[in-house]
Structure formats: C-alpha cells, structure tokens
Amino acid sequence: MRKKIVAGNWKMFKTYAQGLELASEVAHMVQDEVHGQVEVVLGTPYIHLYAVARQVAGVARISVAAQNCHQATEGAYTGEVSVTQVASTGAQYVILGHSERRQYFAEGAALLLSKVQAALAAGLKPIFCLGETQDIREAGTQDDFVRGQVADVLYKLTPAEMAQVVIAYEPVWAIGTGLTATPAQAQDIHAVIRKAIATHFGDELAQATPILYGGSVKASNAEELFAQPDIDGGLVGGASLQSREFTNIVKAMRA
Ligand code: PEP
C-alpha cells in the first residue's frame, strides 16, 4: 500500500515561540486522536526545524520538512541553508518546487533538479510540487503541462532516487485562493501524473509513489479529496496554521 501523507506548509508564518506551540498542539492531538497509518509532516520555516524535530522525535507518525534548501552541501552563499544543514536538524523531508518559489524566486527545472538530487544525496525526501496556472487550466492544456513538469525534473532521476520522492500536485489557481479543484478534477490529473511516472519508471514505482493534493484543503473538503484513488494525502498551507483544523484534515485521511 502507498504511504498516506498529510503535510503542512507553514510558509513564512509563526514566530519561533508560536511555531513551537503549534507543533506541540499538533503532536498532542495526533498522538491522542490519529490511529491510522497516515504520516504527518510539519513544513516549518528553517528557524523552527531543529526544535520542532526534537519536539516530535518521540511521537509516532510525525516528521518535519524544510520548505526549501540550497543545492550545495556547503559554501560561500550568504543567507542560504544547505541540504546538509537541513538534514542535520532532524528533518526528513524538504518541499521543493512550490509555486511560490517558482514564481517569486524564479526557480526553474534545472535548478529544481539540482536541489532534488542534492536533497536525495543528503538523505532527505523531496516533496516535489507541480501544477498549472489558471491560464493553462482555462486553455485545457493542464495534462500536457504537468507531464512536462514531471519529465523536466523527475525523469532525470534514477529509479532508486525516484522511489524516495513524494509528488504534490498543486494547481496554482487553488493555492491560498479558497478555490479547490473538485475531487474529480484532482483525481483526473493525479491519474495523469501517475501514468507519466509509469511511462518512464514502470508501473510498480508509479503505484508506490505518493501523490498529494494541495490547494485550499480544509477539514470540510479533505475527506472527499482523500477518498479519490490516486490522491494519497494533502499538502496544506493556510489550514496547517491552526492545530485543530490541521488535525481534523489528518483525521480525514482514512488509512
Ligand atoms: C500550499 O502552500 O502548498 C497550499 C496548498 O496553500 P493553501 O492550502 O493555503 O492553498
């Protein structure tokens, strides 16, 4: 069975103290209320990583993700954080290719490939984000577009590397907008992504790859989305900033 994952992306929210409080609340709620096989990932700002990783170290099912990393293991890159540094905090995942990084920091396929490969080499599992903009969806070319995003980066990995990757399909028009893809729209494109993985890497690897949906996931829509056969969980932005709402989303994953 594929891994089921609900990951929160705190983005650039929460002071240090607020972040620790949020992580502690989520850890308690998950411990008390979540009994299935779902893995919960807290995608925190860099400054929280080490402390949150320690906080959740003894808690089953919870791990920690960075939201970005530099592709080098070390070097004179003032202000950057390396893959090795991220891994040394106890984080197991790193979110890469988020549409906000692609849009505001001009991260393209070549850079993302180098980050994905560096993360894997440092023992981190990439949560690789992709998804179309509103214009592409309106033109009806979203399937080709996401196939291209898969090919440009993930086809360059070895099968052993690909086996460590989690994909997050996040239609850009649904991120932080309150708009959500319908369960049928999301299922259709998740199936396209899985097929694209199968075409290059074979069916076994495609069937084992978790593909998360992201874009205004809330407790009220999570159950229907997560019930789709090719949706293996969620990447949650705004709703991950409240422990009750986020835990209810985790509980919507029937695993
Ligand atoms: C995200 O940032 O990855 C995201 C999906 O945000 P939101 O849930 O707020 O739409």
PDB file of C-alpha atoms and ligand atoms in Angstrom:
ATOM      1  CA  MET A   1       0.000   0.000   0.000  1.00  0.00           C
ATOM      2  CA  ARG A   2       1.186   3.518  -0.797  1.00  0.00           C
ATOM      3  CA  LYS A   3       2.210   5.791   2.031  1.00  0.00           C
ATOM      4  CA  LYS A   4      -0.501   8.285   3.038  1.00  0.00           C
ATOM      5  CA  ILE A   5       0.844  11.696   3.983  1.00  0.00           C
ATOM      6  CA  VAL A   6      -0.672  14.937   5.199  1.00  0.00           C
ATOM      7  CA  ALA A   7       1.939  17.703   5.147  1.00  0.00           C
ATOM      8  CA  GLY A   8       1.557  21.226   6.457  1.00  0.00           C
ATOM      9  CA  ASN A   9       3.345  24.134   4.830  1.00  0.00           C
ATOM     10  CA  TRP A  10       3.622  26.962   7.347  1.00  0.00           C
ATOM     11  CA  LYS A  11       5.230  29.235   4.731  1.00  0.00           C
ATOM     12  CA  MET A  12       6.637  32.405   6.363  1.00  0.00           C
ATOM     13  CA  PHE A  13       4.166  32.392   9.250  1.00  0.00           C
ATOM     14  CA  LYS A  14       4.657  31.941  13.020  1.00  0.00           C
ATOM     15  CA  THR A  15       7.320  33.381  15.256  1.00  0.00           C
ATOM     16  CA  TYR A  16       9.672  30.893  16.854  1.00  0.00           C
ATOM     17  CA  ALA A  17       7.541  30.611  20.023  1.00  0.00           C
ATOM     18  CA  GLN A  18       4.281  30.400  18.081  1.00  0.00           C
ATOM     19  CA  GLY A  19       5.708  27.648  15.894  1.00  0.00           C
ATOM     20  CA  LEU A  20       6.754  25.547  18.864  1.00  0.00           C
ATOM     21  CA  GLU A  21       3.315  25.993  20.380  1.00  0.00           C
ATOM     22  CA  LEU A  22       1.617  24.927  17.135  1.00  0.00           C
ATOM     23  CA  ALA A  23       3.868  21.868  16.768  1.00  0.00           C
ATOM     24  CA  SER A  24       3.241  20.875  20.371  1.00  0.00           C
ATOM     25  CA  GLU A  25      -0.548  21.154  19.945  1.00  0.00           C
ATOM     26  CA  VAL A  26      -0.482  19.127  16.724  1.00  0.00           C
ATOM     27  CA  ALA A  27       1.746  16.485  18.314  1.00  0.00           C
ATOM     28  CA  HIS A  28      -0.649  16.040  21.241  1.00  0.00           C
ATOM     29  CA  MET A  29      -3.731  15.908  19.045  1.00  0.00           C
ATOM     30  CA  VAL A  30      -2.162  13.449  16.611  1.00  0.00           C
ATOM     31  CA  GLN A  31      -0.975  11.251  19.469  1.00  0.00           C
ATOM     32  CA  ASP A  32      -4.428  11.191  21.074  1.00  0.00           C
ATOM     33  CA  GLU A  33      -6.692  11.118  18.044  1.00  0.00           C
ATOM     34  CA  VAL A  34      -4.961   9.653  14.977  1.00  0.00           C
ATOM     35  CA  HIS A  35      -4.754   5.892  14.816  1.00  0.00           C
ATOM     36  CA  GLY A  36      -4.279   5.025  11.143  1.00  0.00           C
ATOM     37  CA  GLN A  37      -1.133   4.727   9.060  1.00  0.00           C
ATOM     38  CA  VAL A  38      -1.039   8.344   7.895  1.00  0.00           C
ATOM     39  CA  GLU A  39       2.259  10.224   8.193  1.00  0.00           C
ATOM     40  CA  VAL A  40       2.060  13.845   9.324  1.00  0.00           C
ATOM     41  CA  VAL A  41       4.755  16.235   8.109  1.00  0.00           C
ATOM     42  CA  LEU A  42       5.261  19.720   9.542  1.00  0.00           C
ATOM     43  CA  GLY A  43       6.826  22.031   6.938  1.00  0.00           C
ATOM     44  CA  THR A  44       8.283  24.754   9.102  1.00  0.00           C
ATOM     45  CA  PRO A  45      10.481  27.777   8.436  1.00  0.00           C
ATOM     46  CA  TYR A  46      14.206  27.000   8.825  1.00  0.00           C
ATOM     47  CA  ILE A  47      14.422  28.580  12.257  1.00  0.00           C
ATOM     48  CA  HIS A  48      11.954  26.081  13.730  1.00  0.00           C
ATOM     49  CA  LEU A  49      13.331  22.911  12.185  1.00  0.00           C
ATOM     50  CA  TYR A  50      15.681  21.684  14.866  1.00  0.00           C
ATOM     51  CA  ALA A  51      13.416  22.460  17.820  1.00  0.00           C
ATOM     52  CA  VAL A  52      10.304  21.032  16.167  1.00  0.00           C
ATOM     53  CA  ALA A  53      12.186  17.911  15.069  1.00  0.00           C
ATOM     54  CA  ARG A  54      13.224  17.366  18.692  1.00  0.00           C
ATOM     55  CA  GLN A  55       9.716  18.090  19.938  1.00  0.00           C
ATOM     56  CA  VAL A  56       8.154  15.428  17.715  1.00  0.00           C
ATOM     57  CA  ALA A  57      11.039  12.940  17.840  1.00  0.00           C
ATOM     58  CA  GLY A  58       9.215  10.540  20.138  1.00  0.00           C
ATOM     59  CA  VAL A  59       5.808  11.000  18.545  1.00  0.00           C
ATOM     60  CA  ALA A  60       4.796   8.274  16.123  1.00  0.00           C
ATOM     61  CA  ARG A  61       3.739   9.374  12.642  1.00  0.00           C
ATOM     62  CA  ILE A  62       5.120  12.948  12.747  1.00  0.00           C
ATOM     63  CA  SER A  63       8.141  14.222  10.879  1.00  0.00           C
ATOM     64  CA  VAL A  64       9.478  17.584   9.804  1.00  0.00           C
ATOM     65  CA  ALA A  65      10.151  19.248   6.450  1.00  0.00           C
ATOM     66  CA  ALA A  66      12.049  22.309   5.311  1.00  0.00           C
ATOM     67  CA  GLN A  67      10.325  24.443   2.681  1.00  0.00           C
ATOM     68  CA  ASN A  68      13.408  24.913   0.529  1.00  0.00           C
ATOM     69  CA  CYS A  69      17.150  24.313   0.598  1.00  0.00           C
ATOM     70  CA  HIS A  70      20.236  25.308  -1.314  1.00  0.00           C
ATOM     71  CA  GLN A  71      21.607  22.674  -3.662  1.00  0.00           C
ATOM     72  CA  ALA A  72      25.187  22.823  -2.362  1.00  0.00           C
ATOM     73  CA  THR A  73      26.349  20.867   0.662  1.00  0.00           C
ATOM     74  CA  GLU A  74      28.258  23.922   1.900  1.00  0.00           C
ATOM     75  CA  GLY A  75      29.821  27.069   0.537  1.00  0.00           C
ATOM     76  CA  ALA A  76      30.014  30.857   0.481  1.00  0.00           C
ATOM     77  CA  TYR A  77      26.311  31.517  -0.191  1.00  0.00           C
ATOM     78  CA  THR A  78      25.386  34.120   2.379  1.00  0.00           C
ATOM     79  CA  GLY A  79      21.899  33.686   3.746  1.00  0.00           C
ATOM     80  CA  GLU A  80      21.301  30.246   2.241  1.00  0.00           C
ATOM     81  CA  VAL A  81      20.746  26.934   4.039  1.00  0.00           C
ATOM     82  CA  SER A  82      22.295  23.782   2.612  1.00  0.00           C
ATOM     83  CA  VAL A  83      20.756  20.345   2.205  1.00  0.00           C
ATOM     84  CA  THR A  84      23.275  19.021   4.722  1.00  0.00           C
ATOM     85  CA  GLN A  85      22.303  21.662   7.268  1.00  0.00           C
ATOM     86  CA  VAL A  86      18.613  20.851   6.807  1.00  0.00           C
ATOM     87  CA  ALA A  87      19.290  17.131   7.246  1.00  0.00           C
ATOM     88  CA  SER A  88      21.362  17.825  10.378  1.00  0.00           C
ATOM     89  CA  THR A  89      18.324  19.325  12.139  1.00  0.00           C
ATOM     90  CA  GLY A  90      16.485  16.005  12.084  1.00  0.00           C
ATOM     91  CA  ALA A  91      14.186  16.993   9.223  1.00  0.00           C
ATOM     92  CA  GLN A  92      13.357  14.098   6.896  1.00  0.00           C
ATOM     93  CA  TYR A  93      11.639  15.967   4.076  1.00  0.00           C
ATOM     94  CA  VAL A  94      12.110  19.098   2.016  1.00  0.00           C
ATOM     95  CA  ILE A  95       9.400  20.806  -0.041  1.00  0.00           C
ATOM     96  CA  LEU A  96      10.826  21.734  -3.443  1.00  0.00           C
ATOM     97  CA  GLY A  97       9.329  23.425  -6.480  1.00  0.00           C
ATOM     98  CA  HIS A  98       6.480  25.098  -4.616  1.00  0.00           C
ATOM     99  CA  SER A  99       4.733  27.513  -6.967  1.00  0.00           C
ATOM    100  CA  GLU A 100       5.697  30.443  -4.722  1.00  0.00           C
ATOM    101  CA  ARG A 101       9.383  29.523  -5.161  1.00  0.00           C
ATOM    102  CA  ARG A 102       8.884  29.090  -8.909  1.00  0.00           C
ATOM    103  CA  GLN A 103       7.051  32.441  -9.163  1.00  0.00           C
ATOM    104  CA  TYR A 104       8.871  34.753  -6.726  1.00  0.00           C
ATOM    105  CA  PHE A 105      12.344  33.228  -6.817  1.00  0.00           C
ATOM    106  CA  ALA A 106      12.412  32.172 -10.477  1.00  0.00           C
ATOM    107  CA  GLU A 107      13.155  28.551  -9.652  1.00  0.00           C
ATOM    108  CA  GLY A 108      13.059  26.569 -12.889  1.00  0.00           C
ATOM    109  CA  ALA A 109      13.530  22.942 -13.861  1.00  0.00           C
ATOM    110  CA  ALA A 110      17.354  22.902 -13.955  1.00  0.00           C
ATOM    111  CA  LEU A 111      17.731  24.441 -10.506  1.00  0.00           C
ATOM    112  CA  LEU A 112      14.968  22.262  -9.094  1.00  0.00           C
ATOM    113  CA  LEU A 113      16.602  19.140 -10.475  1.00  0.00           C
ATOM    114  CA  SER A 114      19.863  20.070  -8.750  1.00  0.00           C
ATOM    115  CA  LYS A 115      18.004  20.711  -5.477  1.00  0.00           C
ATOM    116  CA  VAL A 116      16.097  17.419  -5.710  1.00  0.00           C
ATOM    117  CA  GLN A 117      19.302  15.481  -6.388  1.00  0.00           C
ATOM    118  CA  ALA A 118      21.185  17.249  -3.602  1.00  0.00           C
ATOM    119  CA  ALA A 119      18.357  16.643  -1.150  1.00  0.00           C
ATOM    120  CA  LEU A 120      18.312  12.940  -2.021  1.00  0.00           C
ATOM    121  CA  ALA A 121      22.078  12.703  -1.650  1.00  0.00           C
ATOM    122  CA  ALA A 122      21.767  14.231   1.830  1.00  0.00           C
ATOM    123  CA  GLY A 123      19.150  11.634   2.787  1.00  0.00           C
ATOM    124  CA  LEU A 124      16.161  13.978   2.571  1.00  0.00           C
ATOM    125  CA  LYS A 125      12.929  13.031   0.812  1.00  0.00           C
ATOM    126  CA  PRO A 126      11.763  15.727  -1.588  1.00  0.00           C
ATOM    127  CA  ILE A 127       8.105  16.711  -1.687  1.00  0.00           C
ATOM    128  CA  PHE A 128       8.194  17.886  -5.273  1.00  0.00           C
ATOM    129  CA  CYS A 129       5.421  20.352  -6.151  1.00  0.00           C
ATOM    130  CA  LEU A 130       3.970  20.919  -9.594  1.00  0.00           C
ATOM    131  CA  GLY A 131       0.734  22.243 -11.052  1.00  0.00           C
ATOM    132  CA  GLU A 132      -0.741  24.507 -13.660  1.00  0.00           C
ATOM    133  CA  THR A 133      -1.759  28.165 -13.562  1.00  0.00           C
ATOM    134  CA  GLN A 134      -5.278  29.414 -14.184  1.00  0.00           C
ATOM    135  CA  ASP A 135      -4.475  30.335 -17.820  1.00  0.00           C
ATOM    136  CA  ILE A 136      -3.300  26.817 -18.554  1.00  0.00           C
ATOM    137  CA  ARG A 137      -6.374  25.308 -16.925  1.00  0.00           C
ATOM    138  CA  GLU A 138      -8.635  27.630 -18.940  1.00  0.00           C
ATOM    139  CA  ALA A 139      -6.821  26.624 -22.137  1.00  0.00           C
ATOM    140  CA  GLY A 140      -7.402  22.979 -21.213  1.00  0.00           C
ATOM    141  CA  THR A 141      -3.701  22.084 -21.563  1.00  0.00           C
ATOM    142  CA  GLN A 142      -3.064  21.169 -17.925  1.00  0.00           C
ATOM    143  CA  ASP A 143      -2.378  17.487 -18.608  1.00  0.00           C
ATOM    144  CA  ASP A 144       0.436  18.236 -21.057  1.00  0.00           C
ATOM    145  CA  PHE A 145       1.775  20.943 -18.781  1.00  0.00           C
ATOM    146  CA  VAL A 146       2.117  18.722 -15.720  1.00  0.00           C
ATOM    147  CA  ARG A 147       3.517  15.878 -17.827  1.00  0.00           C
ATOM    148  CA  GLY A 148       6.203  18.373 -18.912  1.00  0.00           C
ATOM    149  CA  GLN A 149       6.934  19.351 -15.296  1.00  0.00           C
ATOM    150  CA  VAL A 150       7.324  15.674 -14.398  1.00  0.00           C
ATOM    151  CA  ALA A 151       9.593  14.977 -17.388  1.00  0.00           C
ATOM    152  CA  ASP A 152      11.770  18.083 -16.926  1.00  0.00           C
ATOM    153  CA  VAL A 153      12.813  17.105 -13.414  1.00  0.00           C
ATOM    154  CA  LEU A 154      11.700  13.669 -12.280  1.00  0.00           C
ATOM    155  CA  TYR A 155      12.624  11.801 -15.486  1.00  0.00           C
ATOM    156  CA  LYS A 156      16.229  12.855 -14.848  1.00  0.00           C
ATOM    157  CA  LEU A 157      16.332  10.840 -11.607  1.00  0.00           C
ATOM    158  CA  THR A 158      17.361   7.233 -11.262  1.00  0.00           C
ATOM    159  CA  PRO A 159      14.632   4.770 -10.242  1.00  0.00           C
ATOM    160  CA  ALA A 160      16.257   4.479  -6.793  1.00  0.00           C
ATOM    161  CA  GLU A 161      16.100   8.263  -6.413  1.00  0.00           C
ATOM    162  CA  MET A 162      12.512   8.427  -7.687  1.00  0.00           C
ATOM    163  CA  ALA A 163      11.493   5.857  -5.087  1.00  0.00           C
ATOM    164  CA  GLN A 164      12.238   8.473  -2.388  1.00  0.00           C
ATOM    165  CA  VAL A 165      10.165  11.259  -3.962  1.00  0.00           C
ATOM    166  CA  VAL A 166       6.722  12.423  -2.906  1.00  0.00           C
ATOM    167  CA  ILE A 167       4.820  14.447  -5.520  1.00  0.00           C
ATOM    168  CA  ALA A 168       2.423  17.258  -4.600  1.00  0.00           C
ATOM    169  CA  TYR A 169       0.013  18.349  -7.312  1.00  0.00           C
ATOM    170  CA  GLU A 170      -0.940  21.929  -6.525  1.00  0.00           C
ATOM    171  CA  PRO A 171      -2.936  23.852  -9.107  1.00  0.00           C
ATOM    172  CA  VAL A 172      -1.604  27.398  -8.745  1.00  0.00           C
ATOM    173  CA  TRP A 173      -5.120  28.823  -9.075  1.00  0.00           C
ATOM    174  CA  ALA A 174      -6.153  26.931  -5.931  1.00  0.00           C
ATOM    175  CA  ILE A 175      -3.252  27.874  -3.638  1.00  0.00           C
ATOM    176  CA  GLY A 176      -4.325  30.325  -0.947  1.00  0.00           C
ATOM    177  CA  THR A 177      -7.325  31.411  -3.012  1.00  0.00           C
ATOM    178  CA  GLY A 178     -10.086  29.436  -1.344  1.00  0.00           C
ATOM    179  CA  LEU A 179     -10.710  27.749  -4.703  1.00  0.00           C
ATOM    180  CA  THR A 180     -10.261  23.991  -4.653  1.00  0.00           C
ATOM    181  CA  ALA A 181     -10.068  21.568  -7.531  1.00  0.00           C
ATOM    182  CA  THR A 182     -13.121  19.337  -7.449  1.00  0.00           C
ATOM    183  CA  PRO A 183     -12.339  15.792  -6.322  1.00  0.00           C
ATOM    184  CA  ALA A 184     -12.942  14.660  -9.927  1.00  0.00           C
ATOM    185  CA  GLN A 185     -10.591  17.319 -11.389  1.00  0.00           C
ATOM    186  CA  ALA A 186      -7.914  16.419  -8.860  1.00  0.00           C
ATOM    187  CA  GLN A 187      -8.329  12.672  -9.408  1.00  0.00           C
ATOM    188  CA  ASP A 188      -8.072  13.096 -13.200  1.00  0.00           C
ATOM    189  CA  ILE A 189      -4.785  14.923 -13.048  1.00  0.00           C
ATOM    190  CA  HIS A 190      -3.328  12.714 -10.308  1.00  0.00           C
ATOM    191  CA  ALA A 191      -4.005   9.774 -12.644  1.00  0.00           C
ATOM    192  CA  VAL A 192      -2.208  11.655 -15.453  1.00  0.00           C
ATOM    193  CA  ILE A 193       0.809  12.205 -13.179  1.00  0.00           C
ATOM    194  CA  ARG A 194       0.867   8.576 -12.057  1.00  0.00           C
ATOM    195  CA  LYS A 195       0.668   7.445 -15.692  1.00  0.00           C
ATOM    196  CA  ALA A 196       3.573   9.766 -16.564  1.00  0.00           C
ATOM    197  CA  ILE A 197       5.646   8.173 -13.791  1.00  0.00           C
ATOM    198  CA  ALA A 198       4.645   4.698 -15.023  1.00  0.00           C
ATOM    199  CA  THR A 199       5.600   5.520 -18.619  1.00  0.00           C
ATOM    200  CA  HIS A 200       9.155   6.316 -17.633  1.00  0.00           C
ATOM    201  CA  PHE A 201       9.787   4.300 -14.461  1.00  0.00           C
ATOM    202  CA  GLY A 202       7.323   1.423 -14.780  1.00  0.00           C
ATOM    203  CA  ASP A 203       4.071   0.620 -13.073  1.00  0.00           C
ATOM    204  CA  GLU A 204       5.491  -0.686  -9.800  1.00  0.00           C
ATOM    205  CA  LEU A 205       7.284   2.545  -8.985  1.00  0.00           C
ATOM    206  CA  ALA A 206       4.318   4.630 -10.146  1.00  0.00           C
ATOM    207  CA  GLN A 207       1.995   2.658  -7.884  1.00  0.00           C
ATOM    208  CA  ALA A 208       4.335   3.190  -4.941  1.00  0.00           C
ATOM    209  CA  THR A 209       4.727   6.970  -5.401  1.00  0.00           C
ATOM    210  CA  PRO A 210       2.605   9.092  -3.037  1.00  0.00           C
ATOM    211  CA  ILE A 211       0.878  11.938  -4.892  1.00  0.00           C
ATOM    212  CA  LEU A 212      -0.564  14.596  -2.577  1.00  0.00           C
ATOM    213  CA  TYR A 213      -3.149  17.222  -3.489  1.00  0.00           C
ATOM    214  CA  GLY A 214      -2.615  20.838  -2.431  1.00  0.00           C
ATOM    215  CA  GLY A 215      -4.792  23.902  -2.907  1.00  0.00           C
ATOM    216  CA  SER A 216      -7.110  25.245  -0.211  1.00  0.00           C
ATOM    217  CA  VAL A 217      -7.512  21.887   1.528  1.00  0.00           C
ATOM    218  CA  LYS A 218      -9.682  22.262   4.636  1.00  0.00           C
ATOM    219  CA  ALA A 219     -11.285  19.851   7.083  1.00  0.00           C
ATOM    220  CA  SER A 220     -14.562  20.325   5.221  1.00  0.00           C
ATOM    221  CA  ASN A 221     -13.260  19.204   1.803  1.00  0.00           C
ATOM    222  CA  ALA A 222     -10.420  16.858   2.766  1.00  0.00           C
ATOM    223  CA  GLU A 223     -12.412  13.661   3.145  1.00  0.00           C
ATOM    224  CA  GLU A 224     -13.850  13.795  -0.375  1.00  0.00           C
ATOM    225  CA  LEU A 225     -10.459  14.640  -1.911  1.00  0.00           C
ATOM    226  CA  PHE A 226      -8.592  11.955   0.045  1.00  0.00           C
ATOM    227  CA  ALA A 227     -11.183   9.345  -0.952  1.00  0.00           C
ATOM    228  CA  GLN A 228     -10.034   9.540  -4.588  1.00  0.00           C
ATOM    229  CA  PRO A 229      -7.981   6.505  -5.625  1.00  0.00           C
ATOM    230  CA  ASP A 230      -4.921   8.438  -6.821  1.00  0.00           C
ATOM    231  CA  ILE A 231      -4.892  11.056  -4.048  1.00  0.00           C
ATOM    232  CA  ASP A 232      -2.577   9.876  -1.278  1.00  0.00           C
ATOM    233  CA  GLY A 233      -2.896  12.838   1.050  1.00  0.00           C
ATOM    234  CA  GLY A 234      -2.518  16.579   1.077  1.00  0.00           C
ATOM    235  CA  LEU A 235      -0.113  19.489   1.176  1.00  0.00           C
ATOM    236  CA  VAL A 236      -1.866  22.065   3.304  1.00  0.00           C
ATOM    237  CA  GLY A 237      -0.946  25.750   3.570  1.00  0.00           C
ATOM    238  CA  GLY A 238      -3.314  28.106   5.410  1.00  0.00           C
ATOM    239  CA  ALA A 239      -5.207  25.399   7.270  1.00  0.00           C
ATOM    240  CA  SER A 240      -1.974  23.950   8.696  1.00  0.00           C
ATOM    241  CA  LEU A 241      -1.541  27.046  10.856  1.00  0.00           C
ATOM    242  CA  GLN A 242      -4.349  26.010  13.215  1.00  0.00           C
ATOM    243  CA  SER A 243      -3.801  22.812  15.169  1.00  0.00           C
ATOM    244  CA  ARG A 244      -7.478  21.818  15.390  1.00  0.00           C
ATOM    245  CA  GLU A 245      -8.199  22.343  11.706  1.00  0.00           C
ATOM    246  CA  PHE A 246      -4.966  20.655  10.613  1.00  0.00           C
ATOM    247  CA  THR A 247      -5.527  17.619  12.843  1.00  0.00           C
ATOM    248  CA  ASN A 248      -9.065  17.300  11.514  1.00  0.00           C
ATOM    249  CA  ILE A 249      -7.607  17.229   7.986  1.00  0.00           C
ATOM    250  CA  VAL A 250      -5.214  14.478   9.087  1.00  0.00           C
ATOM    251  CA  LYS A 251      -8.170  12.566  10.521  1.00  0.00           C
ATOM    252  CA  ALA A 252      -9.974  12.842   7.164  1.00  0.00           C
ATOM    253  CA  MET A 253      -7.312  10.536   5.709  1.00  0.00           C
ATOM    254  CA  ARG A 254      -8.738   7.076   6.148  1.00  0.00           C
ATOM    255  CA  ALA A 255      -5.651   4.877   6.149  1.00  0.00           C
TER     256      ALA A 255
HETATM  257  C1  PEP B   1       0.436  25.453  -0.207  1.00  0.00           C
HETATM  258  O1  PEP B   1       1.013  26.436   0.179  1.00  0.00           O
HETATM  259  O2  PEP B   1       1.104  24.483  -0.574  1.00  0.00           O
HETATM  260  C2  PEP B   1      -1.022  25.449  -0.220  1.00  0.00           C
HETATM  261  C3  PEP B   1      -1.641  24.449  -0.796  1.00  0.00           C
HETATM  262  O3  PEP B   1      -1.660  26.505   0.376  1.00  0.00           O
HETATM  263  P1  PEP B   1      -3.221  26.595   0.756  1.00  0.00           P
HETATM  264  O4  PEP B   1      -3.599  25.302   1.420  1.00  0.00           O
HETATM  265  O5  PEP B   1      -3.328  27.760   1.675  1.00  0.00           O
HETATM  266  O6  PEP B   1      -3.977  26.784  -0.530  1.00  0.00           O
END
